[in-house]
GROMACS .gro file of C-alpha atoms in nm:
model
  459
    1MET     CA    1   0.018   0.005   0.010
    2ALA     CA    2   0.100   0.352  -0.074
    3GLU     CA    3   0.265   0.540   0.184
    4ARG     CA    4  -0.022   0.795   0.308
    5ILE     CA    5   0.021   1.148   0.462
    6THR     CA    6  -0.288   1.391   0.608
    7TYR     CA    7  -0.300   1.724   0.459
    8ASP     CA    8  -0.550   2.015   0.572
    9GLY     CA    9  -0.745   1.971   0.241
   10VAL     CA   10  -0.687   2.324   0.119
   11MET     CA   11  -0.810   2.287  -0.222
   12ALA     CA   12  -1.129   2.119  -0.111
   13ALA     CA   13  -1.210   2.411   0.146
   14ARG     CA   14  -1.108   2.656  -0.168
   15ILE     CA   15  -1.393   2.432  -0.390
   16ASP     CA   16  -1.647   2.432  -0.123
   17ARG     CA   17  -1.660   2.794  -0.065
   18LEU     CA   18  -1.722   2.871  -0.471
   19PRO     CA   19  -2.054   3.061  -0.534
   20LEU     CA   20  -2.250   2.866  -0.778
   21THR     CA   21  -2.160   3.012  -1.134
   22ARG     CA   22  -2.204   2.958  -1.464
   23VAL     CA   23  -1.851   2.805  -1.491
   24GLN     CA   24  -2.008   2.459  -1.267
   25TRP     CA   25  -2.333   2.492  -1.488
   26GLN     CA   26  -2.091   2.474  -1.790
   27LEU     CA   27  -1.878   2.221  -1.696
   28ALA     CA   28  -2.171   2.012  -1.546
   29ILE     CA   29  -2.360   2.029  -1.883
   30LEU     CA   30  -2.063   1.963  -2.111
   31VAL     CA   31  -1.991   1.624  -1.923
   32GLU     CA   32  -2.306   1.532  -1.891
   33VAL     CA   33  -2.392   1.585  -2.279
   34THR     CA   34  -2.114   1.371  -2.332
   35TRP     CA   35  -2.232   1.096  -2.080
   36GLY     CA   36  -2.586   1.116  -2.289
   37PHE     CA   37  -2.437   1.087  -2.612
   38ILE     CA   38  -2.199   0.766  -2.535
   39ILE     CA   39  -2.450   0.607  -2.326
   40PHE     CA   40  -2.758   0.643  -2.558
   41ASP     CA   41  -2.562   0.588  -2.900
   42THR     CA   42  -2.318   0.336  -2.809
   43ASP     CA   43  -2.464   0.150  -2.495
   44GLY     CA   44  -2.817   0.108  -2.660
   45ILE     CA   45  -2.706   0.021  -3.006
   46GLY     CA   46  -2.825  -0.313  -2.969
   47ALA     CA   47  -3.139  -0.248  -2.839
   48ARG     CA   48  -3.227  -0.012  -3.097
   49LEU     CA   49  -3.101  -0.238  -3.379
   50TYR     CA   50  -3.250  -0.568  -3.320
   51PRO     CA   51  -3.613  -0.519  -3.315
   52PHE     CA   52  -3.613  -0.335  -3.656
   53VAL     CA   53  -3.285  -0.427  -3.837
   54TRP     CA   54  -3.149  -0.749  -3.700
   55ARG     CA   55  -3.457  -0.964  -3.620
   56PRO     CA   56  -3.665  -0.851  -3.946
   57ASN     CA   57  -3.373  -0.931  -4.154
   58HIS     CA   58  -3.277  -1.286  -3.963
   59ILE     CA   59  -2.933  -1.164  -3.896
   60ILE     CA   60  -2.978  -1.306  -3.533
   61ASP     CA   61  -3.233  -1.463  -3.352
   62VAL     CA   62  -3.349  -1.348  -2.970
   63VAL     CA   63  -3.112  -1.618  -2.813
   64GLN     CA   64  -2.800  -1.445  -2.990
   65TYR     CA   65  -2.934  -1.111  -2.938
   66ALA     CA   66  -2.960  -1.176  -2.554
   67VAL     CA   67  -2.602  -1.284  -2.572
   68ILE     CA   68  -2.485  -0.934  -2.749
   69GLN     CA   69  -2.689  -0.738  -2.523
   70ALA     CA   70  -2.507  -0.903  -2.223
   71LEU     CA   71  -2.151  -0.869  -2.375
   72GLN     CA   72  -2.223  -0.506  -2.396
   73VAL     CA   73  -2.367  -0.387  -2.121
   74GLY     CA   74  -2.189  -0.653  -1.870
   75LEU     CA   75  -1.818  -0.733  -2.031
   76GLY     CA   76  -1.786  -0.452  -2.227
   77ILE     CA   77  -1.880  -0.205  -1.997
   78LEU     CA   78  -1.696  -0.362  -1.691
   79LEU     CA   79  -1.368  -0.413  -1.866
   80GLY     CA   80  -1.411  -0.046  -1.937
   81VAL     CA   81  -1.495   0.086  -1.581
   82TYR     CA   82  -1.195  -0.087  -1.477
   83ILE     CA   83  -0.931   0.037  -1.690
   84MET     CA   84  -1.084   0.384  -1.719
   85SER     CA   85  -1.105   0.394  -1.293
   86PHE     CA   86  -0.742   0.318  -1.320
   87VAL     CA   87  -0.650   0.579  -1.608
   88ALA     CA   88  -0.867   0.819  -1.349
   89ASP     CA   89  -0.725   0.748  -1.043
   90ARG     CA   90  -0.375   0.715  -1.164
   91TYR     CA   91  -0.352   0.999  -1.426
   92GLY     CA   92  -0.627   1.264  -1.400
   93ARG     CA   93  -0.998   1.280  -1.421
   94ARG     CA   94  -0.951   1.472  -1.760
   95PRO     CA   95  -0.761   1.230  -1.949
   96ALA     CA   96  -1.002   0.968  -1.801
   97ILE     CA   97  -1.325   1.142  -1.960
   98LEU     CA   98  -1.135   1.254  -2.284
   99LEU     CA   99  -1.011   0.867  -2.355
  100ALA     CA  100  -1.372   0.747  -2.319
  101THR     CA  101  -1.526   0.995  -2.561
  102LEU     CA  102  -1.263   0.884  -2.812
  103LEU     CA  103  -1.337   0.514  -2.768
  104GLY     CA  104  -1.723   0.596  -2.778
  105GLY     CA  105  -1.682   0.756  -3.117
  106LEU     CA  106  -1.451   0.496  -3.258
  107CYS     CA  107  -1.581   0.202  -3.180
  108ILE     CA  108  -1.962   0.265  -3.287
  109TRP     CA  109  -1.971   0.261  -3.644
  110PRO     CA  110  -1.833  -0.016  -3.736
  111PHE     CA  111  -2.195  -0.195  -3.658
  112ALA     CA  112  -2.283  -0.027  -3.968
  113TYR     CA  113  -2.114  -0.302  -4.166
  114VAL     CA  114  -2.080  -0.641  -3.980
  115THR     CA  115  -2.335  -0.861  -3.983
  116ASN     CA  116  -2.159  -1.206  -3.882
  117PHE     CA  117  -2.232  -1.283  -3.525
  118GLY     CA  118  -1.907  -1.396  -3.419
  119TRP     CA  119  -1.780  -1.015  -3.499
  120MET     CA  120  -2.070  -0.898  -3.361
  121VAL     CA  121  -1.963  -1.049  -3.018
  122VAL     CA  122  -1.639  -0.862  -3.059
  123LEU     CA  123  -1.776  -0.545  -3.146
  124SER     CA  124  -2.008  -0.590  -2.824
  125VAL     CA  125  -1.699  -0.579  -2.606
  126LEU     CA  126  -1.537  -0.306  -2.757
  127SER     CA  127  -1.752  -0.095  -2.858
  128THR     CA  128  -1.876  -0.016  -2.474
  129LEU     CA  129  -1.525   0.055  -2.355
  130GLY     CA  130  -1.613   0.404  -2.381
  131VAL     CA  131  -1.952   0.366  -2.202
  132GLY     CA  132  -1.758   0.240  -1.884
  133GLY     CA  133  -1.501   0.499  -1.903
  134ILE     CA  134  -1.748   0.783  -1.918
  135VAL     CA  135  -1.969   0.562  -1.654
  136ALA     CA  136  -1.656   0.584  -1.407
  137THR     CA  137  -1.590   0.924  -1.455
  138HIS     CA  138  -1.882   1.165  -1.470
  139SER     CA  139  -2.042   1.181  -1.111
  140VAL     CA  140  -1.678   1.108  -0.957
  141TYR     CA  141  -1.564   1.433  -1.145
  142LEU     CA  142  -1.821   1.613  -1.092
  143SER     CA  143  -1.864   1.566  -0.718
  144GLU     CA  144  -1.515   1.717  -0.656
  145MET     CA  145  -1.587   2.031  -0.890
  146THR     CA  146  -1.905   2.118  -0.643
  147SER     CA  147  -1.970   2.230  -0.325
  148PRO     CA  148  -2.183   2.044  -0.051
  149ASP     CA  149  -2.492   2.318  -0.031
  150VAL     CA  150  -2.516   2.299  -0.412
  151ARG     CA  151  -2.399   1.940  -0.507
  152ASN     CA  152  -2.711   1.770  -0.561
  153ARG     CA  153  -2.845   2.041  -0.760
  154VAL     CA  154  -2.556   2.080  -0.987
  155LEU     CA  155  -2.545   1.724  -1.087
  156LEU     CA  156  -2.933   1.643  -1.080
  157THR     CA  157  -3.000   1.951  -1.351
  158SER     CA  158  -2.666   1.885  -1.526
  159GLN     CA  159  -2.784   1.539  -1.559
  160ALA     CA  160  -3.153   1.634  -1.661
  161VAL     CA  161  -2.951   1.730  -2.010
  162THR     CA  162  -2.881   1.385  -2.054
  163ALA     CA  163  -3.238   1.306  -2.108
  164VAL     CA  164  -3.252   1.616  -2.367
  165VAL     CA  165  -3.015   1.425  -2.564
  166ALA     CA  166  -3.156   1.129  -2.533
  167VAL     CA  167  -3.470   1.286  -2.694
  168GLY     CA  168  -3.269   1.401  -2.976
  169VAL     CA  169  -3.106   1.061  -3.031
  170ASN     CA  170  -3.429   0.892  -3.019
  171LEU     CA  171  -3.590   1.163  -3.260
  172LEU     CA  172  -3.292   1.070  -3.535
  173ALA     CA  173  -3.363   0.702  -3.487
  174PHE     CA  174  -3.745   0.720  -3.522
  175ALA     CA  175  -3.631   0.936  -3.866
  176TRP     CA  176  -3.367   0.700  -3.983
  177ILE     CA  177  -3.409   0.398  -3.823
  178PRO     CA  178  -3.479   0.123  -4.011
  179SER     CA  179  -3.435   0.313  -4.348
  180ASN     CA  180  -3.093   0.508  -4.276
  181TRP     CA  181  -2.969   0.330  -3.988
  182GLN     CA  182  -2.591   0.314  -4.125
  183LEU     CA  183  -2.611   0.672  -4.118
  184PHE     CA  184  -2.749   0.723  -3.822
  185LEU     CA  185  -2.448   0.546  -3.659
  186TRP     CA  186  -2.183   0.728  -3.863
  187VAL     CA  187  -2.366   1.077  -3.731
  188SER     CA  188  -2.306   0.953  -3.353
  189ALA     CA  189  -1.959   0.869  -3.398
  190ALA     CA  190  -1.915   1.204  -3.567
  191ILE     CA  191  -2.067   1.415  -3.263
  192GLU     CA  192  -1.856   1.227  -3.043
  193ILE     CA  193  -1.512   1.255  -3.218
  194ALA     CA  194  -1.559   1.567  -3.378
  195ILE     CA  195  -1.775   1.776  -3.151
  196LEU     CA  196  -1.741   1.666  -2.763
  197LEU     CA  197  -1.395   1.548  -2.763
  198PRO     CA  198  -1.260   1.918  -2.897
  199LEU     CA  199  -1.465   2.078  -2.652
  200LEU     CA  200  -1.388   1.872  -2.360
  201TYR     CA  201  -1.016   1.914  -2.451
  202TRP     CA  202  -1.059   2.282  -2.474
  203LYS     CA  203  -1.309   2.354  -2.183
  204LEU     CA  204  -1.218   2.070  -1.920
  205PRO     CA  205  -0.985   2.147  -1.621
  206GLU     CA  206  -0.852   1.884  -1.416
  207SER     CA  207  -0.941   1.845  -1.044
  208PRO     CA  208  -0.804   2.042  -0.792
  209ARG     CA  209  -0.927   1.741  -0.564
  210TRP     CA  210  -0.708   1.473  -0.714
  211LEU     CA  211  -0.455   1.670  -0.776
  212GLU     CA  212  -0.380   1.787  -0.424
  213ALA     CA  213  -0.499   1.411  -0.304
  214HIS     CA  214  -0.221   1.275  -0.531
  215GLY     CA  215   0.068   1.517  -0.419
  216ARG     CA  216   0.080   1.758  -0.710
  217HIS     CA  217   0.058   2.044  -0.480
  218GLU     CA  218   0.189   2.316  -0.790
  219GLU     CA  219  -0.045   2.180  -1.020
  220ALA     CA  220  -0.327   2.177  -0.793
  221GLU     CA  221  -0.291   2.542  -0.701
  222GLN     CA  222  -0.226   2.636  -1.055
  223ALA     CA  223  -0.566   2.470  -1.189
  224MET     CA  224  -0.759   2.568  -0.854
  225VAL     CA  225  -0.627   2.965  -0.926
  226LEU     CA  226  -0.765   2.977  -1.299
  227TYR     CA  227  -1.096   2.777  -1.145
  228GLU     CA  228  -1.131   3.052  -0.882
  229ARG     CA  229  -1.055   3.337  -1.184
  230ARG     CA  230  -1.332   3.191  -1.385
  231CYS     CA  231  -1.556   3.193  -1.078
  232GLN     CA  232  -1.472   3.526  -1.005
  233ALA     CA  233  -1.515   3.645  -1.317
  234ALA     CA  234  -1.885   3.484  -1.388
  235SER     CA  235  -1.966   3.646  -0.980
  236ALA     CA  236  -2.086   3.963  -0.884
  237ALA     CA  237  -1.972   3.909  -0.536
  238PRO     CA  238  -1.596   3.878  -0.398
  239LEU     CA  239  -1.518   3.526  -0.338
  240PRO     CA  240  -1.588   3.410   0.017
  241PRO     CA  241  -1.307   3.324   0.222
  242PRO     CA  242  -1.255   2.932   0.234
  243ASN     CA  243  -1.455   2.719   0.467
  244PRO     CA  244  -1.249   2.485   0.703
  245VAL     CA  245  -1.237   2.122   0.617
  246LEU     CA  246  -1.343   1.950   0.924
  247ASP     CA  247  -1.197   1.611   0.894
  248ARG     CA  248  -0.805   1.582   0.774
  249VAL     CA  249  -0.819   1.418   0.491
  250ILE     CA  250  -0.571   1.129   0.386
  251GLY     CA  251  -0.396   1.172   0.060
  252ALA     CA  252  -0.209   0.868  -0.092
  253ALA     CA  253   0.018   0.832  -0.403
  254GLY     CA  254  -0.245   0.597  -0.528
  255GLY     CA  255  -0.522   0.463  -0.256
  256SER     CA  256  -0.551   0.057  -0.266
  257TRP     CA  257  -0.838  -0.105  -0.379
  258THR     CA  258  -0.820  -0.352  -0.112
  259GLU     CA  259  -0.900  -0.070   0.173
  260LEU     CA  260  -1.278  -0.111   0.017
  261PHE     CA  261  -1.292  -0.450   0.172
  262THR     CA  262  -1.078  -0.379   0.455
  263ASN     CA  263  -1.140  -0.049   0.624
  264PRO     CA  264  -1.440  -0.113   0.832
  265GLN     CA  265  -1.551   0.241   0.756
  266TYR     CA  266  -1.604   0.143   0.386
  267ARG     CA  267  -1.635  -0.254   0.376
  268SER     CA  268  -2.020  -0.253   0.452
  269ARG     CA  269  -2.063   0.052   0.207
  270THR     CA  270  -1.885  -0.106  -0.092
  271TRP     CA  271  -2.097  -0.464  -0.022
  272LEU     CA  272  -2.425  -0.290   0.012
  273LEU     CA  273  -2.315  -0.112  -0.317
  274ILE     CA  274  -2.178  -0.439  -0.514
  275VAL     CA  275  -2.562  -0.618  -0.400
  276VAL     CA  276  -2.770  -0.284  -0.541
  277TRP     CA  277  -2.581  -0.240  -0.839
  278LEU     CA  278  -2.608  -0.624  -0.956
  279LEU     CA  279  -2.966  -0.634  -0.871
  280ALA     CA  280  -3.048  -0.280  -1.045
  281TYR     CA  281  -2.854  -0.345  -1.343
  282ALA     CA  282  -2.989  -0.698  -1.425
  283GLY     CA  283  -3.354  -0.546  -1.358
  284LEU     CA  284  -3.473  -0.217  -1.411
  285ILE     CA  285  -3.199  -0.068  -1.569
  286TYR     CA  286  -3.076  -0.328  -1.852
  287GLY     CA  287  -3.327  -0.577  -1.782
  288VAL     CA  288  -3.557  -0.347  -1.906
  289GLY     CA  289  -3.385  -0.161  -2.176
  290ALA     CA  290  -3.299  -0.507  -2.374
  291PHE     CA  291  -3.646  -0.586  -2.426
  292ALA     CA  292  -3.921  -0.299  -2.352
  293ALA     CA  293  -3.919  -0.241  -2.745
  294VAL     CA  294  -3.958  -0.592  -2.832
  295PHE     CA  295  -4.237  -0.593  -2.614
  296MET     CA  296  -4.433  -0.295  -2.731
  297VAL     CA  297  -4.344  -0.450  -3.136
  298ASP     CA  298  -4.493  -0.771  -2.966
  299HIS     CA  299  -4.835  -0.579  -2.892
  300GLY     CA  300  -4.844  -0.394  -3.220
  301GLY     CA  301  -4.560  -0.131  -3.235
  302ASN     CA  302  -4.368  -0.030  -3.523
  303ALA     CA  303  -4.050   0.170  -3.511
  304HIS     CA  304  -4.184   0.483  -3.543
  305PHE     CA  305  -4.408   0.438  -3.226
  306VAL     CA  306  -4.144   0.279  -3.042
  307PHE     CA  307  -3.896   0.563  -3.098
  308LEU     CA  308  -4.151   0.824  -3.080
  309THR     CA  309  -4.255   0.685  -2.730
  310ILE     CA  310  -3.883   0.662  -2.596
  311ALA     CA  311  -3.835   1.022  -2.691
  312ILE     CA  312  -4.171   1.117  -2.510
  313ALA     CA  313  -4.013   0.892  -2.199
  314TYR     CA  314  -3.708   1.120  -2.179
  315ALA     CA  315  -3.866   1.395  -2.205
  316ALA     CA  316  -4.060   1.338  -1.907
  317LEU     CA  317  -3.766   1.242  -1.709
  318PHE     CA  318  -3.600   1.571  -1.809
  319ALA     CA  319  -3.909   1.699  -1.574
  320GLY     CA  320  -3.822   1.448  -1.323
  321PHE     CA  321  -3.473   1.562  -1.288
  322LEU     CA  322  -3.564   1.921  -1.257
  323VAL     CA  323  -3.812   1.836  -0.979
  324ASN     CA  324  -3.560   1.644  -0.820
  325ALA     CA  325  -3.303   1.877  -0.828
  326ARG     CA  326  -3.508   2.162  -0.669
  327LEU     CA  327  -3.539   1.948  -0.368
  328GLY     CA  328  -3.145   1.945  -0.351
  329GLU     CA  329  -2.977   1.857  -0.046
  330ARG     CA  330  -3.340   1.883   0.139
  331VAL     CA  331  -3.450   1.519   0.095
  332GLU     CA  332  -3.175   1.230   0.105
  333ARG     CA  333  -3.048   1.044  -0.219
  334ARG     CA  334  -3.122   0.715  -0.072
  335GLU     CA  335  -3.517   0.826   0.009
  336VAL     CA  336  -3.526   0.903  -0.370
  337ILE     CA  337  -3.337   0.583  -0.507
  338PHE     CA  338  -3.661   0.396  -0.259
  339PHE     CA  339  -3.938   0.605  -0.431
  340SER     CA  340  -3.787   0.572  -0.804
  341GLY     CA  341  -3.754   0.211  -0.790
  342VAL     CA  342  -4.108   0.151  -0.648
  343LEU     CA  343  -4.217   0.356  -0.953
  344PHE     CA  344  -4.085   0.153  -1.189
  345ALA     CA  345  -4.208  -0.161  -1.036
  346ALA     CA  346  -4.579   0.002  -1.012
  347SER     CA  347  -4.551   0.112  -1.378
  348TRP     CA  348  -4.470  -0.243  -1.536
  349THR     CA  349  -4.684  -0.418  -1.308
  350VAL     CA  350  -4.986  -0.205  -1.469
  351ALA     CA  351  -4.838  -0.247  -1.803
  352TRP     CA  352  -4.855  -0.671  -1.785
  353MET     CA  353  -5.171  -0.642  -1.619
  354VAL     CA  354  -5.319  -0.393  -1.913
  355PRO     CA  355  -5.164  -0.551  -2.228
  356ASN     CA  356  -5.274  -0.262  -2.443
  357LEU     CA  357  -4.987  -0.105  -2.664
  358TRP     CA  358  -5.092   0.254  -2.547
  359VAL     CA  359  -5.133   0.203  -2.153
  360ILE     CA  360  -4.781  -0.013  -2.222
  361ALA     CA  361  -4.650   0.296  -2.370
  362ALA     CA  362  -4.788   0.564  -2.089
  363CYS     CA  363  -4.628   0.277  -1.821
  364TYR     CA  364  -4.306   0.294  -2.004
  365ILE     CA  365  -4.257   0.675  -1.999
  366VAL     CA  366  -4.348   0.646  -1.609
  367SER     CA  367  -4.120   0.396  -1.548
  368ARG     CA  368  -3.851   0.559  -1.774
  369VAL     CA  369  -3.872   0.844  -1.509
  370GLY     CA  370  -3.785   0.593  -1.219
  371THR     CA  371  -3.522   0.430  -1.383
  372GLY     CA  372  -3.325   0.754  -1.458
  373LEU     CA  373  -3.383   0.872  -1.131
  374PHE     CA  374  -3.270   0.544  -0.940
  375LEU     CA  375  -2.937   0.546  -1.177
  376PHE     CA  376  -2.814   0.900  -1.131
  377ASN     CA  377  -2.929   0.928  -0.798
  378LEU     CA  378  -2.721   0.567  -0.727
  379TYR     CA  379  -2.428   0.743  -0.956
  380ASN     CA  380  -2.437   1.034  -0.721
  381TYR     CA  381  -2.451   0.851  -0.411
  382THR     CA  382  -2.164   0.616  -0.513
  383ALA     CA  383  -1.931   0.905  -0.592
  384VAL     CA  384  -1.992   1.087  -0.278
  385ALA     CA  385  -1.953   0.751  -0.054
  386TYR     CA  386  -1.584   0.760  -0.095
  387PRO     CA  387  -1.238   0.957  -0.066
  388THR     CA  388  -1.076   1.122  -0.331
  389ARG     CA  389  -0.773   0.915  -0.334
  390ILE     CA  390  -0.996   0.577  -0.355
  391ARG     CA  391  -1.317   0.743  -0.528
  392SER     CA  392  -1.288   0.624  -0.871
  393LYS     CA  393  -1.137   0.272  -0.785
  394ALA     CA  394  -1.479   0.254  -0.540
  395PHE     CA  395  -1.693   0.329  -0.832
  396ALA     CA  396  -1.546   0.030  -1.049
  397TRP     CA  397  -1.545  -0.173  -0.796
  398THR     CA  398  -1.924  -0.134  -0.701
  399ASP     CA  399  -2.070  -0.002  -1.026
  400GLY     CA  400  -1.831  -0.213  -1.218
  401LEU     CA  401  -1.879  -0.545  -1.060
  402GLY     CA  402  -2.260  -0.450  -1.098
  403HIS     CA  403  -2.220  -0.520  -1.456
  404LEU     CA  404  -2.177  -0.853  -1.386
  405GLY     CA  405  -2.558  -0.829  -1.308
  406ALA     CA  406  -2.636  -0.673  -1.644
  407TRP     CA  407  -2.434  -0.949  -1.782
  408ALA     CA  408  -2.594  -1.250  -1.632
  409GLY     CA  409  -2.914  -1.100  -1.587
  410VAL     CA  410  -2.935  -0.949  -1.961
  411THR     CA  411  -2.816  -1.314  -2.059
  412LEU     CA  412  -3.078  -1.477  -1.866
  413LEU     CA  413  -3.379  -1.284  -2.044
  414GLY     CA  414  -3.430  -1.477  -2.353
  415PRO     CA  415  -3.524  -1.776  -2.210
  416LEU     CA  416  -3.722  -1.588  -1.949
  417TYR     CA  417  -3.881  -1.336  -2.180
  418ALA     CA  418  -4.048  -1.642  -2.368
  419PHE     CA  419  -4.158  -1.774  -2.006
  420GLY     CA  420  -4.516  -1.760  -1.893
  421PRO     CA  421  -4.811  -1.577  -2.047
  422ASP     CA  422  -4.746  -1.244  -2.204
  423HIS     CA  423  -4.371  -1.297  -2.095
  424LEU     CA  424  -4.431  -1.271  -1.748
  425GLY     CA  425  -4.064  -1.417  -1.669
  426TRP     CA  426  -3.903  -1.081  -1.777
  427ILE     CA  427  -4.162  -0.877  -1.580
  428LEU     CA  428  -4.119  -1.053  -1.259
  429TRP     CA  429  -3.738  -1.052  -1.322
  430ILE     CA  430  -3.738  -0.652  -1.371
  431ILE     CA  431  -3.968  -0.607  -1.084
  432ILE     CA  432  -3.874  -0.801  -0.815
  433PRO     CA  433  -3.515  -0.848  -0.784
  434GLY     CA  434  -3.452  -0.596  -1.043
  435ALA     CA  435  -3.620  -0.280  -0.869
  436LEU     CA  436  -3.785  -0.335  -0.529
  437LEU     CA  437  -3.518  -0.516  -0.371
  438PRO     CA  438  -3.240  -0.286  -0.469
  439ALA     CA  439  -3.496   0.010  -0.360
  440VAL     CA  440  -3.543  -0.187  -0.037
  441LEU     CA  441  -3.165  -0.242   0.034
  442ILE     CA  442  -3.046   0.128  -0.033
  443ARG     CA  443  -3.324   0.255   0.192
  444PHE     CA  444  -3.281   0.105   0.477
  445GLY     CA  445  -2.873   0.010   0.433
  446GLY     CA  446  -2.720   0.352   0.283
  447ILE     CA  447  -2.577   0.644   0.474
  448ARG     CA  448  -2.720   0.990   0.472
  449GLN     CA  449  -2.518   1.223   0.248
  450ALA     CA  450  -2.752   1.563   0.244
  451ARG     CA  451  -2.510   1.880   0.313
  452ALA     CA  452  -2.242   1.669   0.381
  453VAL     CA  453  -1.896   1.805   0.340
  454LEU     CA  454  -1.744   1.561   0.076
  455GLU     CA  455  -1.429   1.536   0.270
  456GLN     CA  456  -1.644   1.437   0.552
  457ILE     CA  457  -1.881   1.177   0.474
  458SER     CA  458  -1.607   1.015   0.233
  459THR     CA  459  -1.306   1.000   0.474
   0.00000   0.00000   0.00000
């Protein structure tokens, strides 16, 4: 284990006293727009193409699709999370986000030309390395760049932009799939590489918290001074003096991942989050995403109906994010996570009991709000639960291992989707172990986080 020192958290105190200005909003929105394009273009490619391109053209069957989807959301993202969390903790948050964006753009376009199942398997893993990278870094980075009083507001409001991105992506899918589905993939890749990557390189500073925790004090000071100047220029009032950090902060050349399981302070948090992520990824996140479009098609929906429904669902999620953001730090994240899981479960229960296409579409829209709020609040909960020196590693071991649940769960969904009347096996899977159980676990086993100083709650 690397030698540890304690220091007074100077950078943390200086960040936590900064007033909320357009500077924090610009960083947050840029990072979350990047998340949105990488996730909704790359991570959802199988779910978009299977019902309207691969299945009608008999390219792959439902079991092969389940395998491809499981490799995308399981193995590929798992590898991406671990590789990029290493980059983020070793070399910095900024290079990890840049690399994730580059990988996201480079690895999506080959799906426009490959129809062989074997090559699709390979691409399914490679294409989601960038997805794992942005998953492992976006909440980690933004948590470190914002103060405790506004953290939840900034995170959830900026994360609402991902829903706007999803609306745009699904409207493009509405226009181009299946008639111009290859163009859809090329435009997606071009946005990530030609637009987002240069913007991130130009606008994204390194986290002063990360630099200080890794002993790079001169670089931390330079980054902090520039950040302060930008905030001062955007603020009408002088910057207040730094707030004292109540707990001394442990620094290291590189915190060891073993601490997650050996340190009594983190061990129970880690195991709880691993179980919650495992179940949620297998159910209300990827378990539903893998077959929601197929379920609507099986009840009479066509491509235009499905993509328009998904676009409307993300517009509703945008409103849900804004409401959640208005609550700010007044409501505990674990309470929102619990409510979101229950909302999701109730929606799909009604969709199965009343198998009318319009009812299913309405229930999907409501359930998408539950899924989105659950996912992003759990992202933020996980990032805030650990100290800077191991924050990315902790995200990798909790969220990353959770993708094994996506891998195993989505692989099972082929047979489960065919089990029982009107796909009851799939419905029961996403509702009970996939939504209600993780919601209950985080509600009654999670830690309080509202208005807590980042160094206090995670150290």
